[in-house]
C-alpha cells in the first residue's frame, strides 16, 4: 500500500518529536520534518507531500506564509495549522490562504489522529471551542466613494481598537476586557497589518476614514 507522505514543520524539538510519533502511529504514514519556515520553504520547492502540518507561529517565515506559498503553487495541497494559541485573530487570513483545517496542540492523540484522517478525506474536524470562537460579526471597510474594500475588523479587534483610542496601555486593556496581554498585542498587530499603519494614532484615524467603527466610538 502506498505510503502517505507528511511534512511536519515545528521549531520546538520536543513538540516536533511528539507530534511525529503520533502521526507515525497511523498506518502507512511517513513523516518528514523541518524545524523552521526557511527549511520548510526549501523542502516545499523540491518535494511534494500528501499532507502538510505547519506550526502557525514559526519565527520569520510563519505557518501562514508557508500556506500562502504552497497553496499558491499547489491549490489542492492539504494544509493543517497546528498551534497552541487562539486561532481567532488569524482565522480569515488562514481560510483565505486555503488551509484545510486546524489542530490544537492541546488536543488528545485520538482527536489529533482523527483530524489527520479526516483531512485526507477532504473533511475538516473543528473543535466545538473553536467553532464557538468563530461566531463573529465583522465590519467591512467602506471607501470614500461608498464602495466596499477587502478590509474587515472582527468584533474583538474593534473592541481592542476602542480601548487603544481611549489611550489605554496594553496592560490596562488586558485587565479591562479580560484578555491576555499577549492576545491584546496580537489583536493590535492584526489591526496595524489590516489597516497598513505603524502607530496607534494612525490606526484610529484610518479606522474612522474607512468607517470600520463609528466616529463617536473613537472620539
Coordinates of C-alpha atoms in Angstrom, one line a residue:
X1 CA 0.0 0.0 0.0
X2 CA 1.2 3.5 -0.9
X3 CA 2.7 5.5 2.0
X4 CA 1.1 8.8 2.9
X5 CA 3.9 11.4 2.9
X6 CA 3.5 14.1 5.6
X7 CA 5.6 17.2 6.1
X8 CA 5.6 18.4 9.7
X9 CA 7.0 21.9 10.4
X10 CA 7.6 22.9 14.1
X11 CA 10.5 24.8 15.6
X12 CA 10.2 23.2 19.0
X13 CA 12.2 19.9 19.0
X14 CA 10.2 18.2 21.8
X15 CA 6.8 19.1 20.2
X16 CA 8.1 18.1 16.8
X17 CA 9.2 14.7 18.0
X18 CA 6.0 14.0 20.0
X19 CA 3.8 15.1 17.0
X20 CA 5.9 13.0 14.6
X21 CA 5.4 9.9 16.9
X22 CA 1.6 10.4 17.0
X23 CA 1.4 10.7 13.2
X24 CA 3.6 7.6 12.6
X25 CA 1.2 5.6 14.8
X26 CA -1.4 6.0 12.0
X27 CA -1.0 3.2 9.4
X28 CA 1.1 4.0 6.3
X29 CA 2.3 7.4 7.4
X30 CA 5.8 8.5 6.5
X31 CA 6.7 11.8 8.3
X32 CA 9.3 14.3 7.2
X33 CA 10.2 17.2 9.3
X34 CA 11.5 20.8 9.1
X35 CA 12.5 23.0 12.1
X36 CA 12.0 26.4 10.5
X37 CA 10.0 28.2 7.9
X38 CA 13.1 28.7 5.8
X39 CA 13.9 25.0 5.9
X40 CA 10.3 24.1 5.1
X41 CA 10.3 26.5 2.1
X42 CA 13.3 24.9 0.5
X43 CA 11.7 21.4 1.1
X44 CA 8.4 22.5 -0.4
X45 CA 10.2 23.9 -3.5
X46 CA 11.7 20.5 -4.2
X47 CA 9.2 17.9 -2.9
X48 CA 5.5 17.1 -2.9
X49 CA 3.7 15.7 0.1
X50 CA 0.2 14.3 0.7
X51 CA -0.3 16.4 3.8
X52 CA 1.4 19.4 5.4
X53 CA 1.2 20.3 9.1
X54 CA 2.5 23.8 9.9
X55 CA 3.0 25.4 13.3
X56 CA 1.4 28.8 13.0
X57 CA 3.9 30.9 14.9
X58 CA 7.2 30.0 13.3
X59 CA 9.8 32.8 13.5
X60 CA 10.5 34.8 10.3
X61 CA 8.5 32.7 7.9
X62 CA 5.3 31.7 9.6
X63 CA 2.9 28.9 9.0
X64 CA 0.6 31.4 7.2
X65 CA 3.4 32.4 4.9
X66 CA 4.2 28.8 4.1
X67 CA 0.5 28.0 3.5
X68 CA 0.2 31.0 1.1
X69 CA 3.2 30.0 -0.8
X70 CA 2.4 26.3 -1.0
X71 CA -1.3 26.7 -1.9
X72 CA -0.4 29.3 -4.5
X73 CA 1.9 26.7 -6.1
X74 CA -0.5 23.8 -5.5
X75 CA -4.1 24.8 -4.8
X76 CA -5.0 21.2 -3.9
X77 CA -2.5 20.9 -1.1
X78 CA -3.9 19.7 2.2
X79 CA -2.5 22.0 4.9
X80 CA -3.4 21.8 8.6
X81 CA -2.3 24.5 11.0
X82 CA -1.0 23.2 14.3
X83 CA -1.0 25.7 17.1
X84 CA -1.2 26.2 20.9
X85 CA -2.6 29.7 20.6
X86 CA -6.0 31.2 19.9
X87 CA -6.7 30.9 16.2
X88 CA -9.5 33.5 16.1
X89 CA -7.4 36.6 15.0
X90 CA -5.9 34.7 12.1
X91 CA -8.9 32.7 11.0
X92 CA -9.9 34.8 8.0
X93 CA -6.4 35.1 6.7
X94 CA -5.8 31.3 7.0
X95 CA -9.1 30.4 5.3
X96 CA -8.3 32.9 2.5
X97 CA -4.9 31.3 2.1
X98 CA -6.7 28.0 1.6
X99 CA -5.8 25.9 4.6
X100 CA -7.8 22.7 5.2
X101 CA -8.2 22.8 9.0
X102 CA -6.7 23.4 12.4
X103 CA -5.3 21.2 15.2
X104 CA -4.8 22.4 18.7
X105 CA -1.6 21.3 20.5
X106 CA -3.7 20.6 23.5
X107 CA -5.9 18.0 21.6
X108 CA -5.7 14.4 22.7
X109 CA -3.9 11.8 20.5
X110 CA -7.2 10.4 19.3
X111 CA -8.5 13.8 18.2
X112 CA -5.2 14.7 16.6
X113 CA -5.1 11.5 14.6
X114 CA -8.8 11.8 13.6
X115 CA -8.1 15.3 12.3
X116 CA -5.4 14.0 10.0
X117 CA -7.5 11.1 8.8
X118 CA -10.5 13.4 8.1
X119 CA -8.3 16.0 6.4
X120 CA -7.0 13.4 3.9
X121 CA -10.7 12.6 3.1
X122 CA -11.4 16.3 2.5
X123 CA -13.2 16.8 5.8
X124 CA -12.2 19.4 8.4
X125 CA -12.7 18.4 12.1
X126 CA -13.3 21.6 14.1
X127 CA -13.4 21.5 17.9
X128 CA -16.5 23.0 19.5
X129 CA -14.5 25.6 21.4
X130 CA -13.0 26.8 18.1
X131 CA -16.4 26.7 16.4
X132 CA -17.8 29.0 19.1
X133 CA -14.9 31.4 18.7
X134 CA -15.7 31.7 15.0
X135 CA -19.2 33.1 15.6
X136 CA -18.2 36.6 14.5
X137 CA -19.7 39.8 13.2
X138 CA -17.1 41.6 11.1
X139 CA -17.3 45.1 9.8
X140 CA -16.1 45.7 6.3
X141 CA -14.3 48.9 5.2
X142 CA -16.1 51.5 3.1
X143 CA -14.1 53.7 0.7
X144 CA -14.8 57.4 0.3
X145 CA -16.8 56.7 -2.9
X146 CA -19.1 54.3 -1.0
X147 CA -17.5 51.1 -2.4
X148 CA -16.5 48.2 -0.1
X149 CA -12.8 47.3 0.4
X150 CA -11.3 44.0 1.2
X151 CA -10.6 45.0 4.8
X152 CA -12.5 44.0 7.8
X153 CA -12.2 44.1 11.6
X154 CA -13.5 41.4 14.0
X155 CA -15.6 42.4 17.0
X156 CA -12.6 41.7 19.2
X157 CA -10.3 43.8 17.1
X158 CA -12.8 46.7 17.2
X159 CA -13.0 46.3 21.0
X160 CA -9.3 46.5 21.4
X161 CA -9.0 49.4 19.0
X162 CA -11.7 51.3 21.0
X163 CA -9.6 50.8 24.1
X164 CA -6.5 52.0 22.2
X165 CA -8.3 55.1 21.2
X166 CA -9.0 55.8 24.8
X167 CA -5.3 55.9 25.4
X168 CA -5.0 52.7 27.4
X169 CA -1.9 50.7 27.7
X170 CA -1.8 47.0 26.6
X171 CA -1.8 46.0 30.3
X172 CA -4.8 48.2 31.0
X173 CA -6.7 46.8 28.0
X174 CA -5.9 43.3 29.1
X175 CA -7.3 43.9 32.5
X176 CA -10.4 45.7 31.3
X177 CA -11.6 43.3 28.6
X178 CA -10.3 40.1 30.3
X179 CA -7.9 39.1 27.6
X180 CA -4.3 38.1 28.0
X181 CA -1.8 40.8 27.2
X182 CA -0.2 38.6 24.6
X183 CA -3.6 38.4 22.8
X184 CA -4.1 42.1 23.1
X185 CA -0.8 42.6 21.4
X186 CA -1.7 40.1 18.7
X187 CA -5.0 41.9 18.0
X188 CA -3.3 45.3 17.8
X189 CA -0.7 43.8 15.4
X190 CA -3.6 42.4 13.3
X191 CA -5.3 45.8 13.2
X192 CA -2.0 47.5 12.1
X193 CA -1.5 45.0 9.4
X194 CA -5.0 45.2 8.0
X195 CA -5.0 49.0 8.0
X196 CA -1.4 49.2 6.8
X197 CA -0.4 51.6 9.6
X198 CA 2.5 51.7 12.1
X199 CA 1.1 53.6 15.1
X200 CA -1.9 53.7 17.3
X201 CA -2.9 57.2 16.2
X202 CA -2.7 56.1 12.6
X203 CA -4.8 53.1 13.3
X204 CA -7.6 55.1 14.9
X205 CA -7.6 57.7 12.2
X206 CA -7.6 55.1 9.4
X207 CA -10.4 53.1 11.0
X208 CA -12.6 56.3 11.1
X209 CA -11.8 57.1 7.5
X210 CA -12.8 53.6 6.4
X211 CA -15.9 53.6 8.6
X212 CA -14.8 50.4 10.3
X213 CA -16.1 51.8 13.5
X214 CA -18.4 54.8 14.2
X215 CA -16.6 58.1 14.7
X216 CA -18.2 58.6 18.1
X217 CA -16.8 55.2 19.2
X218 CA -13.2 56.5 18.8
X219 CA -13.7 60.1 19.9

